[in-house]
Amino acid sequence: MPRWIHRITPIVLSLMAVHMANANSVSEQHKPVPLIQTKIERINNQVMAPDDSDSLQRRLAIAGRANDIFTLFATELIYSQGKTDQALTADMRMLEHTQEPEVAERAMEMALGANKITEAQTIANRWQEIEPTETPARQRLMWELAIAKNDVPQVLKNADAVLSHANDYQLRRLFLKMAQFRLNNLDATDELNAPIHKTAVLHPEMAEALIADAIYGATGAHKEQTIKALQSLVHLDTDIFPASQLTLNLINLKQPQYLLDFYQLTGVDTMPAKWQSLYIELLIKNNQLQQAYQTLQPLLEKSKSADLYLQAVYLAVSQKAATATLAGYAEKIVELGNSNQRSKAAMMVAMRYYDEHNLPASRTWATKVNDPQFFFDQALMMCSIEAEQKHWKAAQQWLNKAQTDKTPAGTFFSESDLLRLQTFVNSSSLTDQKYEQYLNRVINEAEHGDARTQVENVAPLLLLRGLLYADKFDEPAKAVTDLRRFVKMRPNQIEGLNALGYTLLSLSKDHWQEAQQLLEQAYTQNNQSPAINDSLGWAYFLNGNVEKALPLLEYAYQKLPESEVAAHLGEVYWQQGREDEARQIWAQGWLNKASDHKILNQILSKHQIRPNSLPLTTAKKTETQADADIYLQQAGILFSNRTNEPALIDNINKVIQTGNRLQQSQAALLAATYYFANQDMDSARKWLDKVTDSELVRDKAYLMGMIEVTQNNIPAAKQWLDRMNQNKESPISDDIDTIVLSVSIDNKTLDPKVYVQKLTQMLKDADTKTAVSEDNKTDIKAFLLYSRATAYSEKLDQPKKAIKDIRAFIELKPDDAEGYNGLGYTMLSMPKRYWAEALSILQHASQLDNQSWAIQDSLGWAYYLNNQPEKALPLLRSAYQLRQESAIAAHLGEVLWQQGEQEQARKIWAQGLANKDSDQKELQQILKKFNVNPSSLTAAPKSQNNK
């Protein structure tokens, strides 16, 4: 059975999808617009408040003429204190006394600023009596009054005239007024956009103008206008102040694609951290979690934003990343974040470690929580840890702390969780019979409580009582009754489905099919849960489907090597005739003293096996090596997923600490391969020094040879090739690694024509080799074809021959993205009539592998050559983030140059010239094309490569 407490990770996902770390989160798409209106109104009032010095001077001028300086000054003070009614009353008296239009203007500004429409109309009427001739000031304030009244025709009538006569202070006020007006009239005509946009583009330094321009652009479906306004705003408002945030909220509601296109065209990597964080959150809101996680990786390399790292923690949870990855991000939050951010991250990592039953690590992170907002969560987390380890006194102390905490519920846990924990902890001091009585009482109280109590508390208490009947009293019928009620109340909660399904398996055979269906439903919701895999695997076995049972039970035991899971897996092995493996698994289960041996005892008794007859000594050694295998497997997954370095190396180091010699060498070789792929040759060499097992001598020689070739140390590369040949399994066969190293050396040393001739002969020889498997023969031919195509294209300037070879490569490897990339990119070097086809081919390559920096570069260049620079730029930026090759710098720089970003282009080109390890041929050609002298470029700092 699963442990009593529910799995925590799904809670993190559901909660964090709503309550993100970033305080500037974008609104949900269903959030009502009135909330935005209210907030903009608040900002509006702040911006519209008069500048103290300007206002005072203006009032002094009025007062000088009216001899009422003290009265006017007192009115201004009253207004600044928020006493609008008193200030308006005083100004109305002063207006009657002085008959001055300036007093009327200021009084009307006060009334409109406080949204007192009736008073503003009264002042306007009196103003017209005092000054019948229309003035720009009265026209402006009457226009504002029309806005406040939502008088659309009147607003449309005078918009151009008012905006053209307003000064900067007045324009700031008017732009925000117009933004609010648009929010009140989302379905109104788009006629106001023209005067708003015409005036806004004249004030690129005014955030209020850009906000209004963006809002009218988004609500009127003016994409280019919206994006250009945001591109200017990002430079003015690096921290995303409330008015900008609300604008982005609205755009995300009305035109979410505009916002995504803005980020893609502008370049996320060039933006301030707050804007980067907002983009990641947009992807999260759109459920593009994988893209968000991948986009975030290069940003983190240069980021000092705790918000970004907190989003990384959430995304790592959603992408089921290694726990070491989560912990690495959390460490950065501890370094960079505030108390709230640190505590939130600590809770998420603690919960992940608890899920994995790594209680010491969970405890370590839970103790890092120091923000009062998370004290309730911390108390329940610590209580869960103590209860799991049967430290009942400590668990009770944490319960008491949670109960006395002023916060009734936390971010991750609720009052219902508190009740369930309290009930479980109370069971420690009670006999099973007393605990049953206690549960009966609290269930009865919950059932007779108010509606909220019934909804929140009855179901979890029924689950606890059901587990008590199943595990302690061996009364599965009673357990099923309670668990059925739980599932009826919480039909989609996997812990109830799992508990009910597993308990039904302990009843007669006619219940087993229903049990399997329930467990399949749970598995559909969470196929990663070891407990569910164990339960469903056992159901399949009991229902006679051993083929389906075995992989589930093996997975469950790998993730959760508890005695009960060992009992199930061993039973399947035994029934398959794999008795030695069964005894080995049972021995490992018996050594696990932290888990209940009840089921394992039953199965051992069934087969008349005494525990002391199991291979316990061998099991202990195997258990350690099995841990190393798990770490090695995790490292392999991280490597294939192109993950960040810390998580990969953390798993490799664990293999080094726990594995045997072969496992340690395999881990070191994997690390060396990772660093070689990322062009860190020094680190690759250091890890290769740790490869000491004789089984990997040829693999080590191959990688060492490739390092020497990369660094142009050809004599050393040839020595490593000789070692590979000396250790061949067969003197008449060539494996792919030997051929790759040999061809790489030839590529560096032979004349291009001689090199191509040799490759041609090797291709002929490949067909005649009888000692090579068909798969290996295919790999060899594909490699030789691609190598010859590269030589034709890059060394002999014969693209048509190159294309012929790449097409032959694709026939052999139809699912290999690099083949399509090579074909498309080569066609881009040919006349323009080939470019459209090249684009189509590269789009297909991107569908096969959208994370390859080489494919992103090729596809971006194809879009640019096909007159689609708006699609080219984000791809080239992404490629350059991942790998700062000179050729990519050449492409990205040209697109930036053609879009008027010459200074940025020059910086990129300078970085490309500074990279002496990559071919600069294409970059030199582009510099010549634009008459840019390489010596005039100033090298900018290079960021770290990240593949």
Short mmCIF file of C-alpha atoms in Angstrom, two decimals, residues 52 73 108 121 141 197 234 251 279 332 381 428 446 504 508 522 527 599 621 662 666 683 707-708 713 826:
data_model
loop_
_atom_site.label_atom_id
_atom_site.label_comp_id
_atom_site.label_asym_id
_atom_site.label_seq_id
_atom_site.Cartn_x
_atom_site.Cartn_y
_atom_site.Cartn_z
CA ASP A 52 4.25 70.31 -6.22
CA PHE A 73 -2.37 77.44 -0.60
CA MET A 108 -12.10 71.01 -12.52
CA GLN A 121 -19.92 69.54 -14.69
CA LEU A 141 -11.00 69.44 -19.48
CA HIS A 197 -1.09 56.55 -32.17
CA VAL A 234 10.93 47.62 -22.27
CA ILE A 251 -2.68 42.34 -24.17
CA TYR A 279 7.86 35.69 -20.87
CA LYS A 332 20.72 29.97 -6.42
CA MET A 381 6.17 19.27 6.28
CA SER A 428 0.73 6.68 17.59
CA ALA A 446 -17.30 16.07 10.61
CA LEU A 504 -10.03 -4.99 -3.67
CA SER A 508 -12.06 -12.74 -3.73
CA ALA A 522 -5.05 6.07 -11.33
CA ASN A 527 2.15 6.88 -14.53
CA ILE A 599 3.39 -9.17 2.62
CA LYS A 621 26.45 -5.61 -2.34
CA LEU A 662 33.04 -0.45 -14.53
CA GLN A 666 31.09 4.49 -17.58
CA SER A 683 37.39 19.05 -18.51
CA ILE A 707 39.95 15.73 -28.70
CA GLU A 708 43.41 15.75 -30.29
CA ASN A 713 47.32 17.65 -32.48
CA THR A 826 23.66 23.40 -48.68
#
